Short mmCIF file of C-alpha atoms in Angstrom, two decimals:
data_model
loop_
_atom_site.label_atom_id
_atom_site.label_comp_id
_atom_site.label_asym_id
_atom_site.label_seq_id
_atom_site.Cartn_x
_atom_site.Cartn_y
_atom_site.Cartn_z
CA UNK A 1 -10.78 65.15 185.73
CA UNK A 2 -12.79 63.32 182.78
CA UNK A 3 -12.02 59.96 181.12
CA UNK A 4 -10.47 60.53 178.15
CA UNK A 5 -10.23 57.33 175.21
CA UNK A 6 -8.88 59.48 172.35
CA UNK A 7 -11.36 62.41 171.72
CA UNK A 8 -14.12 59.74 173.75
CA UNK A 9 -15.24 62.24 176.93
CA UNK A 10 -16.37 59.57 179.11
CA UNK A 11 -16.61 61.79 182.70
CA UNK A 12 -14.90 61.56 185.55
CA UNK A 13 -15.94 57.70 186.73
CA UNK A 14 -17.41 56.07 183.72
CA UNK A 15 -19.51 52.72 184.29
CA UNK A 16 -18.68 50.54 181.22
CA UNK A 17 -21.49 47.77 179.71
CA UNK A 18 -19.10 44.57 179.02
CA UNK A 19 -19.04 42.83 175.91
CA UNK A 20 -21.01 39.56 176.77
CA UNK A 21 -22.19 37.15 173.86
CA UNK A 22 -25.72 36.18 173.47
CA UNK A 23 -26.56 39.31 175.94
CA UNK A 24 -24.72 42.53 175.05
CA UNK A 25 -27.14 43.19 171.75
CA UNK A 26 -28.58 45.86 170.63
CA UNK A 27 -31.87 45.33 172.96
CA UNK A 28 -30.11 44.75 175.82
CA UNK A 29 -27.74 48.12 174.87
CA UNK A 30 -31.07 49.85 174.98
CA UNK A 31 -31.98 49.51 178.63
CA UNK A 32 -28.48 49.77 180.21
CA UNK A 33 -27.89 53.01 178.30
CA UNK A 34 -31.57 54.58 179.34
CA UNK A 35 -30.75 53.49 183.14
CA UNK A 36 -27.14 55.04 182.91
CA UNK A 37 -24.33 52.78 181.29
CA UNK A 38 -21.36 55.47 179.74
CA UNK A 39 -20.12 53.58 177.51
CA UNK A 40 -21.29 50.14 176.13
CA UNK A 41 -19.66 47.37 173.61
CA UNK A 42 -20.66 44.77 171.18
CA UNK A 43 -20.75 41.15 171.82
CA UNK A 44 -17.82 40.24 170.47
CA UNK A 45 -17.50 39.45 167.05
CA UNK A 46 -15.39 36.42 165.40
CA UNK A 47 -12.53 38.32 163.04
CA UNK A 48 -12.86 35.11 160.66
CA UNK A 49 -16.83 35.46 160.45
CA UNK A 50 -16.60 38.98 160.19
CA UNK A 51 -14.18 38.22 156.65
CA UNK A 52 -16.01 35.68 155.68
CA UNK A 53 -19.20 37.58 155.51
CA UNK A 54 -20.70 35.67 158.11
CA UNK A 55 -24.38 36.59 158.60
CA UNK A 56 -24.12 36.16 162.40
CA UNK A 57 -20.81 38.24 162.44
CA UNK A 58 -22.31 41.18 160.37
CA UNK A 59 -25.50 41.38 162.48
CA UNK A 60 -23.27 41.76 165.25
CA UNK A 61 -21.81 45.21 163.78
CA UNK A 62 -25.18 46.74 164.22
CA UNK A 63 -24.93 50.09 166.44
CA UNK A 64 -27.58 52.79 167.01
CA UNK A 65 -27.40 56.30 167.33
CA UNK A 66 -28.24 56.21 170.92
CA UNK A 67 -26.13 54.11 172.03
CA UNK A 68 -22.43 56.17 171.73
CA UNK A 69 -20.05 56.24 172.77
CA UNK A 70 -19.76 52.22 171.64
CA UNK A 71 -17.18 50.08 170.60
CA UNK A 72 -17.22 47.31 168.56
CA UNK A 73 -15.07 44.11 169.98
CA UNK A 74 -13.58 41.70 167.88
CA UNK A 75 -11.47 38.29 168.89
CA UNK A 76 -9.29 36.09 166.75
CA UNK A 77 -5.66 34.16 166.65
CA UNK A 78 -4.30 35.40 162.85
CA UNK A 79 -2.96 38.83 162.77
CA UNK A 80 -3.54 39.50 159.37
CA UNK A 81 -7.33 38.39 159.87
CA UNK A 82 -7.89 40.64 163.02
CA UNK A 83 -6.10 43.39 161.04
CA UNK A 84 -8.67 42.95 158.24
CA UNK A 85 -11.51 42.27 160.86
CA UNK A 86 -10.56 45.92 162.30
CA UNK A 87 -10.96 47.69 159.00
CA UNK A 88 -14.28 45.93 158.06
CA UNK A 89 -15.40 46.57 161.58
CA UNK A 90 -14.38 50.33 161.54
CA UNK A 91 -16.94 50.95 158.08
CA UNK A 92 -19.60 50.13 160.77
CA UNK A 93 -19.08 53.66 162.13
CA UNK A 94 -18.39 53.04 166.22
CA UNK A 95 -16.34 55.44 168.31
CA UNK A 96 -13.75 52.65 169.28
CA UNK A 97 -12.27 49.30 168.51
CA UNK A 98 -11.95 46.97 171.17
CA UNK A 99 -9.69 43.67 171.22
CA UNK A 100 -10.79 40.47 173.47
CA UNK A 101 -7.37 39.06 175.25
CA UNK A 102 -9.77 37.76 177.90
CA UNK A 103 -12.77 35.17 176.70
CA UNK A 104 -11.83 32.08 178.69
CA UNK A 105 -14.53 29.69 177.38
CA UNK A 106 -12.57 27.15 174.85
CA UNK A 107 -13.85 27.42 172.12
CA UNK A 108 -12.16 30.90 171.77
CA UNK A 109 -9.37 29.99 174.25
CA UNK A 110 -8.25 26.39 173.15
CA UNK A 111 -8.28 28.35 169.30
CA UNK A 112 -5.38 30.33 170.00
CA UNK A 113 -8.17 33.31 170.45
CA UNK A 114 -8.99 35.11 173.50
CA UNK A 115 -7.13 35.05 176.73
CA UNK A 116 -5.04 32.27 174.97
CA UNK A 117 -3.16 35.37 173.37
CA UNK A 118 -1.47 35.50 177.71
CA UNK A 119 0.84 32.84 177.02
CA UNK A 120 2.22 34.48 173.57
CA UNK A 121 2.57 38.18 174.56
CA UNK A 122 4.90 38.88 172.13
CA UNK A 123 1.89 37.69 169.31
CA UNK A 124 -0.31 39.40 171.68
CA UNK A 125 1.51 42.93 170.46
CA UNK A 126 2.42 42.22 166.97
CA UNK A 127 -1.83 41.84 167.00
CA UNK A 128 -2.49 44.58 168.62
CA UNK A 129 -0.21 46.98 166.37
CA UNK A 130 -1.69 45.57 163.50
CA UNK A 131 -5.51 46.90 164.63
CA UNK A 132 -4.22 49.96 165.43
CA UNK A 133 -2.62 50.52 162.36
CA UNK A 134 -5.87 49.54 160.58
CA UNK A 135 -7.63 51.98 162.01
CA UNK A 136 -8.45 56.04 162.43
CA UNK A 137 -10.52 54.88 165.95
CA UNK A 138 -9.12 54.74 169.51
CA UNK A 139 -8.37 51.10 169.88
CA UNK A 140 -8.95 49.76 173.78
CA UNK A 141 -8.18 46.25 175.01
CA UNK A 142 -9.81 43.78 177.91
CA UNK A 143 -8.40 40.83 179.29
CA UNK A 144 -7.43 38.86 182.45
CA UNK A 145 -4.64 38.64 185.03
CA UNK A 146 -2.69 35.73 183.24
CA UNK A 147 -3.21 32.47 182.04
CA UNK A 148 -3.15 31.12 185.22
CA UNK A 149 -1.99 31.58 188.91
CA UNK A 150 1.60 31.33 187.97
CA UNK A 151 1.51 33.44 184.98
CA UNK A 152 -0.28 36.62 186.10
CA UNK A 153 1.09 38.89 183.56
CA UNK A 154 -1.02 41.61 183.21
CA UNK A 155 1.45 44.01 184.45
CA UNK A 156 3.57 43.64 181.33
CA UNK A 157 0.70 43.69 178.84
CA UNK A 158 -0.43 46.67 180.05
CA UNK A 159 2.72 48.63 179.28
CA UNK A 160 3.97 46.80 176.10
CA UNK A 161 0.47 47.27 174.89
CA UNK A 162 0.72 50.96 175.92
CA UNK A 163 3.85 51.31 173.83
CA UNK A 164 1.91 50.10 170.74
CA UNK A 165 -0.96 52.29 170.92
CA UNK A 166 -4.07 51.37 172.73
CA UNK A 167 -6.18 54.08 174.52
CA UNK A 168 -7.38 52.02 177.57
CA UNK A 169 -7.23 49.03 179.40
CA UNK A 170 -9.97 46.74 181.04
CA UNK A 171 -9.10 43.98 183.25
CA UNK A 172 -11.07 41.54 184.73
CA UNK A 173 -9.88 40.67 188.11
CA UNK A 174 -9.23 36.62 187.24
CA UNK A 175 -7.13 34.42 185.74
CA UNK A 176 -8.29 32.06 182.34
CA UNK A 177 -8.02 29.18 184.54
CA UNK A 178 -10.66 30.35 187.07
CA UNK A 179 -12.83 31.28 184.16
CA UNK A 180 -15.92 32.94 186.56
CA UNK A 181 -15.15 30.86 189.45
CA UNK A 182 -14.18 32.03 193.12
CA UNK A 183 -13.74 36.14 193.48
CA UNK A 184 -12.07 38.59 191.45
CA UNK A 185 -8.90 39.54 192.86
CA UNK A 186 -8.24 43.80 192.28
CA UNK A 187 -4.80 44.05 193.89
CA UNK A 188 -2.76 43.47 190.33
CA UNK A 189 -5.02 46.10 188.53
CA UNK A 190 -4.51 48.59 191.55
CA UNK A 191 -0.80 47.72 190.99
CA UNK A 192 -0.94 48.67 186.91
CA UNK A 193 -3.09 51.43 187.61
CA UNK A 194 -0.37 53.04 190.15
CA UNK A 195 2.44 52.11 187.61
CA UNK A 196 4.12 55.57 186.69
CA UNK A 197 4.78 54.10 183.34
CA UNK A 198 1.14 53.77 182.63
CA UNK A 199 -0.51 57.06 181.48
CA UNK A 200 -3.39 55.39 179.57
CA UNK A 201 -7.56 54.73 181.42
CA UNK A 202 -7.46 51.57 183.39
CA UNK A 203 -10.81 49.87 184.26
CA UNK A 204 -11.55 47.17 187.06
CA UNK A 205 -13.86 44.37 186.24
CA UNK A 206 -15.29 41.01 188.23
CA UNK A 207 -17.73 41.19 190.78
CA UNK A 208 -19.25 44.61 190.99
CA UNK A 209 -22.46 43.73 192.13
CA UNK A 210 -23.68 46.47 194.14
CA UNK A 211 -22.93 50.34 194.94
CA UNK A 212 -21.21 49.25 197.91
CA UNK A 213 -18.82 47.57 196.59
CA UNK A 214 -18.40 49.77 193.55
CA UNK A 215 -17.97 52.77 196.12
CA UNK A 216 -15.27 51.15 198.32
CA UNK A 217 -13.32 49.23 195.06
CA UNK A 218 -13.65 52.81 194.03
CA UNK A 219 -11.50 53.68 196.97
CA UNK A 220 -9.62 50.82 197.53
CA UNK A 221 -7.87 50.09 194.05
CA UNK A 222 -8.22 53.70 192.39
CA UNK A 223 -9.39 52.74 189.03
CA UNK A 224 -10.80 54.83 186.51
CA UNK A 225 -13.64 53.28 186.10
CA UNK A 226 -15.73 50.29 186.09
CA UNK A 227 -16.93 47.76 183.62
CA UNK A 228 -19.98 45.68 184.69
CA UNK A 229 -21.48 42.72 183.41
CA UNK A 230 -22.93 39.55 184.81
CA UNK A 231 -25.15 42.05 187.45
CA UNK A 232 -26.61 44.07 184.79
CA UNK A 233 -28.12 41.15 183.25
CA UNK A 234 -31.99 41.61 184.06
CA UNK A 235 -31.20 44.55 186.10
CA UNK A 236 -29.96 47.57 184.32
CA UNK A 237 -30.58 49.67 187.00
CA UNK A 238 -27.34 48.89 188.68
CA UNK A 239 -25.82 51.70 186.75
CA UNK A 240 -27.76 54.11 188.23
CA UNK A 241 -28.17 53.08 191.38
CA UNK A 242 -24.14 53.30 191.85
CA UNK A 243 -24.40 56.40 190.31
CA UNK A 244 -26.92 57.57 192.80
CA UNK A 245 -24.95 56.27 195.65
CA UNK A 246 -21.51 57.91 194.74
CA UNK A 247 -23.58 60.94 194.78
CA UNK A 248 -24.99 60.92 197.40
CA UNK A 249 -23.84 57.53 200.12
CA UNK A 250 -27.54 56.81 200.08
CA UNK A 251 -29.62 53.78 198.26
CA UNK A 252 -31.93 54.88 195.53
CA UNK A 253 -35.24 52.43 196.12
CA UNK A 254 -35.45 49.46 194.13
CA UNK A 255 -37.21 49.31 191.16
CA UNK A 256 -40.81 48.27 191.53
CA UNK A 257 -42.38 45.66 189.84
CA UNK A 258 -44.39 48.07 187.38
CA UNK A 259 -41.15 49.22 186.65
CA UNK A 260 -39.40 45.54 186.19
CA UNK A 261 -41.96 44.84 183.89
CA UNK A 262 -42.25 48.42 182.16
CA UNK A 263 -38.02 47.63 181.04
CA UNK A 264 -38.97 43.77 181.10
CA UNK A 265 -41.34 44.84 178.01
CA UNK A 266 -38.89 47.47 176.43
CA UNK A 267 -36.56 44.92 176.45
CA UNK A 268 -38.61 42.42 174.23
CA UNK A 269 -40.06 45.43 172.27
CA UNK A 270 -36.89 45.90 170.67
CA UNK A 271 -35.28 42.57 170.67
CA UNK A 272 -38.50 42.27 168.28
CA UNK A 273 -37.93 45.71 166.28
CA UNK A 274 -33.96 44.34 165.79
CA UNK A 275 -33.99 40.45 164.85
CA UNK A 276 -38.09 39.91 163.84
CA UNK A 277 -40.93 38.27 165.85
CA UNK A 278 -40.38 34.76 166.22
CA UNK A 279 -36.38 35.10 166.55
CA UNK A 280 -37.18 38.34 169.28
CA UNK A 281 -39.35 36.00 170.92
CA UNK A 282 -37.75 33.23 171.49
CA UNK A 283 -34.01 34.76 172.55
CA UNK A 284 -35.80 36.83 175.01
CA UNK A 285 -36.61 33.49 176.92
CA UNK A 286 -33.11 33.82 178.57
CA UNK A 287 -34.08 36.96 180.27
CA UNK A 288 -36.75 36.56 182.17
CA UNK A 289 -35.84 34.82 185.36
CA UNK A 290 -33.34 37.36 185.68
CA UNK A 291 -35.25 40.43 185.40
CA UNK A 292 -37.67 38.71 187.97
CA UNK A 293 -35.55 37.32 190.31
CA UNK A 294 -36.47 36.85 194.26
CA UNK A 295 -40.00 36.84 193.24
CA UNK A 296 -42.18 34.29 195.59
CA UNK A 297 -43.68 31.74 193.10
CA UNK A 298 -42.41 32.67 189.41
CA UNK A 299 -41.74 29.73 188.09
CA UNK A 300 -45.67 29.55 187.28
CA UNK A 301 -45.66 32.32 185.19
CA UNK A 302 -41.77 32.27 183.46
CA UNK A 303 -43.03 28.81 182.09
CA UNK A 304 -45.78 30.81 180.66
CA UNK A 305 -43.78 32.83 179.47
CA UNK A 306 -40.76 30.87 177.66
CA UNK A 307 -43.70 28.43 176.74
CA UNK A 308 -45.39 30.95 174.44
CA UNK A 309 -45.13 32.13 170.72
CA UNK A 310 -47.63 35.14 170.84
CA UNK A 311 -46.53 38.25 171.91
CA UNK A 312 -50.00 39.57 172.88
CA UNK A 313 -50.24 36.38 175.07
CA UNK A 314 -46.54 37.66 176.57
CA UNK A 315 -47.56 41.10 177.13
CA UNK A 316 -50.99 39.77 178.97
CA UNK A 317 -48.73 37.60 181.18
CA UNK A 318 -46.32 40.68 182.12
CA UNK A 319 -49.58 42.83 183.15
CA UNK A 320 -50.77 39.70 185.58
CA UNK A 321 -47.63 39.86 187.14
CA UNK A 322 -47.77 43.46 187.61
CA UNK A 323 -51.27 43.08 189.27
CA UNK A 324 -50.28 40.28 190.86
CA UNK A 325 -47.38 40.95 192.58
CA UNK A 326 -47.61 44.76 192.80
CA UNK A 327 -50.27 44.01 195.52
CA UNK A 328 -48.55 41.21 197.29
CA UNK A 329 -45.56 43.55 197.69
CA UNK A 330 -47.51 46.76 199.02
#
C-alpha cells in the first residue's frame, strides 16, 4: 500500500527531509533528493515575515522543479496571520502546506509560536482550520509529544486535528522541554498510529540515525514513514542507504571520499547558483565538518576552508583532500 497525502503518491515507506532552519534550503534539498529523500520541506518560514514582505521570508518560498513533492512550512501565534501566511505561501506553487506545532527553541516557543501552540490545543485547531480553509493544498502538521513530561498530549492533537482536516501527521518523539536532549521516545506515536480513530499518514521522527534503527523502529512502532533530520546533515546518503538496507538487510558501502567531496562540491555549487558568491560562500562554512566527519587530521584543512573567500581556492582545497585522504584510506 502507498502513502497517500491528498493526491501526494509518496510509496509505500516514504523517508521525509525535515524542515530545519539555516539547513533545509534549496542546496541542501538538492543532495538529499539526488541520494533518495521522498519528500522534502522548507525551512520554516515566519507567517509575520512572510506578510510583511520580509526579504528573508520570501527567499524562503523558493522551490525547484526537482525537488516535488515539497511542502512549504510556516509557524506563527495569530490565526488570522497564519491564515494569510497560508494563502501567500500557496501562490509559491508547492504540493503541500505544512504547520510547525513543534520548534522548541524560544524564540518561536516563548512567542506563543511553535510547540507553544501544546498548551492551547483548542487555539492549536481554530489555527489549523483556518490554513486549511485558506488553501486548495493538502495541509500536514509536525510537532512533539507535549509540552512537557506531564502534558504529553499528542494523542488528542492528532485526532482533533484529524477532524479539522489535515492529511498527515509528523511527530517527533520528545517533549518541548527536552528540546534535542536525551532519546526520542516512539511508544506514544506507535500508540496514535494504532488508534482506530486515526485514518490519516503518521510519521516517526528523533533519532533515526542509521538503517538499523530505521529497519527495527520500522517494526517496532509501525509508522508510515520516517522523517529525518539532524543525520542527514553532511550525509545525505542516509536515505539511501536505509533504502538499500530495507531492501535487501545488507549495508550499502560508505561513501568514499571522492564521493564526499564530489556532493561536498555540489553542495556549494548551488548554494552559489541560489543566494550569489560571497553569501554561498560563506553559509556553506557550517557544512563542512559535517560532511567530513571521522576524518584523521581535518581541522588543518576545514580552517582552510571556512578561512577562505575564493571559490577556486575552495575547490583546490576539496581536490587535496581527495588526494590526500583517498590514499591514506586505501
Amino acid at each position: 500500500m502507498s502513502v497517500q497525502i491528498g493526491n501526494i503518491d509518496l510509496g509505500k515507506f516514504p523517508l521525509l527531509l525535515a524542515p530545519m532552519e539555516d539547513v533545509s534550503d534549496p542546496p541542501f534539498r538538492y543532495v538529499c533528493k539526488q541520494n533518495g529523500a521522498d519528500m522534502m520541506y522548507t525551512e520554516f518560514i515566519s507567517s509575520e515575515g512572510l506578510i510583511r514582505d520580509a526579504a528573508k521570508s520570501r527567499k524562503k518560498l523558493d522551490i525547484f522543479e526537482y525537488e516535488r513533492p515539497i511542502g512549504i512550512q510556516i509557524f506563527g501565534s495569530d490565526i488570522e496571520s497564519m491564515r494569510e501566511a497560508t494563502r501567500i505561501a500557496t501562490l509559491a506553487g508547492p504540493d503541500l502546506m505544512d504547520i510547525n506545532y513543534g520548534c522548541p527553541v524560544k524564540q518561536v516557543a516563548c512567542r506563543g509560536a511553535g510547540a507553544s501552540l501544546l498548551q492551547d490545543i483548542d487555539k492549536m485547531v481554530a489555527m489549523t482550520r483556518a490554513v486549511v480553509e485558506a488553501t486548495h493544498l493538502p495541509v500536514t502538521v509536525k510537532t512533539r509529544l507535549g509540552w512537557d513530561d506531564n502534558t504529553k498530549n499528542v494523542y488528542e492533537v492528532a485526532e482533533r486535528l484529524q477532524e479539522v482536516g489535515i492529511k498527515a501527521l509528523t511527530i517527533h518523539g520528545r517533549t518541548r522541554a527536552q528540546m534535542y536532549k536525551g532519546e526520542a521516545d516512539w511508544r506514544l506515536i506507535r500508540e496514535i498510529k494504532k488508534n482506530p480513530n486515526i485514518e490519516i499518514p503518521i510519521f516517526g521522527n528523533g533519532d533515526i540515525d542509521s538503517p538499523e534503527k530505521a529497519a527495527n523502529w520500522r517494526l517496532e512502532y509501525g509508522v508510515d514513514g520516517m522523517m529525518i533530520g539532524r543525520a542527514a546533515i553532511g550525509y545525505p546518503w542516509i536515505f539511501r542507504e536505509i533504502k538499500h538496507f530495507f531492501e535487501t538487510g545488507q549495508h550499502r558501502e560508505k561513501p568514499t571520499i571522492a564521493e564526499r567531496v564530489d556532493v561536498c562540491k555540489t553542495h556549494l555549487e548551488k548554494s552559489i547558483e541560489w543566494k550569489g558568491l560571497r553569501t554561498g560562500i560563506f553559509e556553506m562554512r557550517r557544512h563542512y565538518s559535517n560532511y567530513f566527519k571521522g576524518l584523521d587530521h581535518f581541522k588543518e584543512y576545514r580552517m582552510q576552508l571556512v578561512g577562505t573567500e575564493d571559490v577556486q581556492e575552495i575547490y583546490d582545497l576539496l581536490q587535496t583532500i581527495t588526494e590526500k585522504y583517498s590514499v591514506e584510506m586505501a
